[in-house]
XYZ file of C-alpha atoms in Angstrom:
311
model
C -8.378 9.858 -30.216
C -4.600 11.439 -30.043
C -5.623 12.158 -26.479
C -6.722 8.857 -25.597
C -3.067 7.450 -27.097
C -1.235 10.063 -25.076
C -2.773 8.967 -21.980
C -2.493 5.333 -22.689
C 1.359 6.082 -23.523
C 1.506 8.288 -20.549
C 0.279 5.608 -18.145
C 2.613 3.041 -19.617
C 5.397 5.300 -19.120
C 4.621 5.594 -15.584
C 4.309 2.368 -15.103
C 8.157 1.334 -16.418
C 9.736 4.271 -15.360
C 8.233 4.666 -11.637
C 9.578 1.110 -10.395
C 13.060 1.653 -12.082
C 13.798 5.170 -10.409
C 12.167 4.861 -6.928
C 14.176 1.904 -5.678
C 17.162 3.703 -6.520
C 16.675 6.765 -3.991
C 18.724 7.171 -1.250
C 15.958 8.531 1.068
C 13.628 5.688 0.758
C 14.582 3.743 3.861
C 15.301 7.002 5.715
C 11.421 8.583 4.866
C 9.185 5.310 4.393
C 5.959 7.337 4.889
C 7.105 9.532 2.326
C 8.014 6.849 0.057
C 4.384 5.056 0.601
C 2.982 8.467 -0.394
C 5.053 8.634 -3.696
C 4.154 4.701 -4.640
C 0.322 5.405 -4.193
C 0.589 8.553 -6.309
C 2.654 6.912 -8.989
C 0.218 3.797 -9.007
C -2.812 6.359 -8.836
C -1.322 8.077 -11.657
C -1.193 5.016 -13.863
C -4.692 3.812 -13.038
C -5.784 7.592 -13.821
C -4.267 7.614 -16.993
C -5.783 4.399 -18.435
C -9.334 5.725 -16.859
C -9.162 8.864 -18.704
C -7.738 6.933 -21.814
C -10.951 4.870 -21.544
C -13.321 7.512 -21.031
C -11.875 9.670 -24.131
C -12.006 6.693 -26.225
C -15.592 5.451 -25.274
C -16.502 9.107 -26.253
C -15.116 8.939 -29.413
C -16.850 5.550 -30.284
C -20.394 5.929 -29.332
C -22.258 9.168 -29.681
C -24.293 8.355 -26.258
C -21.010 8.238 -23.825
C -19.962 11.681 -25.911
C -23.051 13.511 -24.885
C -22.649 12.702 -21.372
C -19.000 13.411 -21.291
C -19.075 16.522 -23.099
C -22.631 17.714 -22.188
C -22.130 21.153 -20.872
C -18.946 22.211 -23.049
C -18.934 24.317 -25.945
C -18.904 22.751 -29.442
C -15.372 24.336 -29.958
C -14.273 22.107 -27.314
C -15.613 18.850 -28.779
C -14.114 19.662 -31.889
C -10.653 19.994 -30.456
C -10.564 16.550 -29.148
C -11.355 15.215 -32.936
C -13.637 12.499 -31.731
C -14.889 11.492 -34.602
C -11.788 9.898 -36.176
C -10.602 5.938 -35.480
C -14.028 5.300 -34.160
C -13.253 1.152 -34.422
C -10.101 1.735 -32.687
C -11.581 3.852 -30.074
C -14.207 1.157 -29.435
C -11.470 -1.407 -29.043
C -9.529 0.314 -26.997
C -12.405 1.381 -24.738
C -13.600 -2.176 -23.978
C -10.202 -3.367 -23.211
C -9.764 -0.798 -20.481
C -13.033 -1.165 -19.155
C -12.531 -4.914 -18.972
C -9.256 -3.883 -17.151
C -11.333 -1.486 -14.456
C -14.053 -4.289 -13.790
C -11.390 -6.914 -13.290
C -9.315 -4.330 -10.758
C -12.540 -3.747 -8.904
C -13.399 -7.682 -8.596
C -9.851 -8.612 -7.596
C -10.158 -5.558 -4.891
C -13.668 -6.997 -3.714
C -11.937 -10.709 -3.547
C -9.174 -9.285 -1.511
C -11.270 -7.663 0.931
C -13.515 -10.624 1.375
C -10.303 -13.073 1.871
C -9.130 -10.599 4.227
C -12.214 -10.551 6.193
C -12.360 -14.104 6.176
C -9.309 -14.870 7.332
C -9.698 -11.987 10.163
C -12.933 -13.947 11.222
C -10.997 -17.394 11.080
C -8.194 -16.033 13.345
C -10.530 -14.274 15.914
C -12.654 -17.767 16.177
C -9.162 -19.629 16.732
C -8.550 -16.695 19.324
C -11.731 -17.404 21.311
C -10.982 -20.957 21.120
C -7.384 -20.892 23.046
C -8.043 -17.491 24.836
C -11.749 -17.909 25.954
C -13.776 -14.975 27.394
C -14.361 -14.534 31.142
C -17.695 -14.133 32.512
C -18.820 -10.934 31.788
C -16.251 -9.801 29.237
C -17.172 -8.650 25.518
C -15.137 -9.724 22.523
C -12.428 -6.832 21.779
C -12.930 -5.328 25.102
C -9.082 -5.602 25.847
C -6.392 -4.263 23.529
C -4.320 -6.594 24.803
C -4.519 -10.626 24.699
C -2.093 -12.928 26.048
C -1.954 -16.330 24.241
C -0.512 -19.451 25.710
C 2.340 -20.747 23.364
C 5.849 -22.037 23.230
C 6.830 -19.668 20.650
C 7.494 -16.209 20.640
C 4.990 -13.961 18.275
C 3.111 -11.085 18.597
C 0.956 -10.033 15.765
C -2.091 -7.141 15.594
C -5.765 -8.291 14.935
C -7.394 -5.556 12.744
C -11.012 -4.904 12.840
C -13.694 -2.742 14.449
C -12.103 -3.463 18.019
C -8.374 -4.054 17.102
C -6.258 -6.007 19.417
C -2.435 -7.022 19.865
C -1.919 -10.572 20.504
C 1.326 -11.768 22.258
C 2.103 -15.170 23.269
C 3.394 -16.321 27.055
C 6.761 -17.317 25.247
C 7.100 -13.851 23.944
C 6.285 -12.353 27.336
C 8.897 -14.177 28.569
C 11.400 -13.008 25.953
C 10.493 -9.138 26.156
C 12.287 -7.239 28.731
C 11.665 -3.759 29.813
C 9.966 -1.652 27.336
C 10.458 -3.934 24.820
C 6.535 -5.166 25.054
C 5.486 -1.577 24.863
C 7.625 -1.123 21.903
C 5.879 -3.963 19.843
C 2.694 -2.875 21.101
C 3.696 0.790 19.525
C 4.838 -0.964 16.118
C 1.583 -2.696 15.910
C -0.485 0.368 16.855
C 1.330 2.277 14.059
C -0.047 -0.211 11.627
C -3.680 0.052 12.536
C -3.396 4.130 12.981
C -2.029 4.308 9.422
C -4.529 1.815 8.019
C -1.676 -0.265 6.450
C -3.988 -3.215 5.798
C -6.165 -1.079 3.111
C -2.568 -0.332 1.232
C -1.600 -4.232 1.639
C -5.130 -5.277 0.291
C -5.003 -2.778 -2.984
C -1.412 -3.534 -3.592
C -2.617 -7.474 -3.237
C -5.418 -7.085 -5.625
C -3.425 -5.302 -8.285
C -0.577 -7.575 -8.355
C -3.062 -10.898 -8.242
C -5.273 -9.321 -10.929
C -2.338 -8.482 -13.310
C 0.596 -10.748 -12.411
C 2.458 -9.739 -15.791
C 2.456 -6.131 -15.012
C 5.681 -5.363 -13.131
C 4.815 -1.853 -11.621
C 1.797 -3.610 -9.700
C 4.364 -6.648 -8.572
C 6.726 -3.848 -7.161
C 3.782 -2.039 -5.868
C 3.140 -5.047 -3.589
C 6.503 -5.729 -2.515
C 7.285 -2.514 -1.507
C 4.306 -2.097 0.531
C 4.876 -4.690 2.371
C 8.317 -3.600 3.156
C 7.595 -0.067 3.391
C 4.888 -0.446 6.059
C 7.166 -2.525 8.087
C 9.739 0.236 8.189
C 7.173 2.983 8.801
C 5.803 1.174 11.840
C 9.618 0.282 13.131
C 9.919 4.293 12.892
C 6.668 4.791 15.025
C 7.971 2.372 18.107
C 11.719 3.916 17.738
C 10.302 7.407 18.370
C 8.561 6.592 21.363
C 11.018 4.106 22.757
C 14.242 4.295 21.164
C 15.605 2.425 18.253
C 17.740 -0.114 20.251
C 14.614 -1.154 22.078
C 12.445 -2.033 19.118
C 15.805 -3.591 17.382
C 16.161 -5.834 20.368
C 12.440 -6.804 20.535
C 12.630 -7.860 16.830
C 15.905 -10.130 17.778
C 13.788 -11.434 20.888
C 10.668 -12.394 18.412
C 12.089 -13.803 15.583
C 15.453 -15.392 16.400
C 14.269 -18.801 17.129
C 12.943 -18.652 13.147
C 16.695 -18.360 11.942
C 16.297 -15.407 10.026
C 19.381 -13.916 11.382
C 21.654 -16.901 9.916
C 23.707 -17.121 6.937
C 21.009 -19.173 5.012
C 18.295 -16.733 3.173
C 14.834 -17.112 4.610
C 11.377 -15.869 3.806
C 11.497 -13.159 6.435
C 15.024 -11.928 4.981
C 13.953 -8.285 5.491
C 14.021 -8.411 9.391
C 18.041 -8.521 9.611
C 17.974 -5.360 7.208
C 15.276 -3.742 9.467
C 17.460 -4.310 12.669
C 20.398 -3.203 10.987
C 18.704 -0.092 9.953
C 17.620 0.920 13.438
C 20.876 0.326 14.719
C 22.795 2.185 12.224
C 20.280 4.980 12.677
C 20.782 7.175 9.327
C 19.426 10.901 9.754
C 16.245 11.661 8.740
C 15.606 14.161 5.903
C 15.154 17.843 6.597
C 11.478 18.816 6.947
C 11.795 20.890 3.877
C 12.911 18.211 1.728
C 10.273 15.988 3.013
C 7.712 18.531 1.921
C 9.024 19.162 -1.392
C 8.923 15.147 -1.890
C 5.376 15.229 -0.987
C 4.659 17.987 -3.078
C 6.416 16.958 -5.843
C 4.644 13.149 -5.972
C 1.323 14.789 -5.902
C 1.966 16.273 -9.094
C 2.521 13.121 -10.506
C -1.549 12.172 -10.779
C -1.965 15.997 -11.906
C -0.113 15.314 -15.282
C -2.768 12.903 -16.762
C -5.203 15.398 -15.926
C -3.272 18.180 -17.739
C -2.941 15.963 -20.865
C -6.479 15.373 -20.716
C -7.912 18.896 -20.256
C -5.354 20.674 -22.290
C -7.175 20.589 -25.772
C -10.234 21.731 -23.928
C -8.534 24.474 -22.377
C -6.841 25.529 -25.573
C -10.213 25.637 -27.301
C -11.695 28.103 -24.745
C -8.598 30.349 -24.707
């Protein structure tokens, strides 16, 4: 029971400390890909801590579960976890955590289904406004031009992803700006940013009162855009993608004095134009390795009593 409570406390501590420390780091906007990895490791550690706590609580509460979890373990290892104590509390904790796990799965399934429905709807609308020519197959062309008075461009994910650009956007984008926009959207597709957004949305919607999941969703939306900006800027230059963002969004009033839902766009443009230097390869590697160790901590907490008994 003590191991279950320790894992539960560790998960809660990580959920509280993580969202407070990460936004204060001075390297997040300079290395959004590393920041995405760190956030995934932190949230993964929280979920892993709760899952392990549920497993040990269930093993302490019910003999059948204990037999499956500790089937190959020597008797001394089982005794080291003191599973015979606090059975009523163990059962209650296991049921609550199992309910949370099932709810997480249900929210993720709902989010994926909603995304698929939105994708089908948008593809249907696209076929209405940009019908296929005789002999043309859906998704055959990576670039689709759509008649429209508002400059816009977006990526249509799926088995055959496509970049949709309006004619107004083509008139406003000059030189290699269209190529930069295409590289930006391809960066989203290659890194499968849509899955990060689905997972973060499922956690935030399923547990609206948990700050770590709300922060996870907000940061995923911000960081995936920064990461895609960097993909485009490395190929076509920071100024090119910055001007493309201005051309596509200037009509929305996002660069005015009043805040708008797209208030991150001016910050993205300013970040591209100021061109802060990247971290050294060594520091990026150290941050990546340190983040990978965060989910290892709950595993150590879970296995230390058993390893100590074996020793």
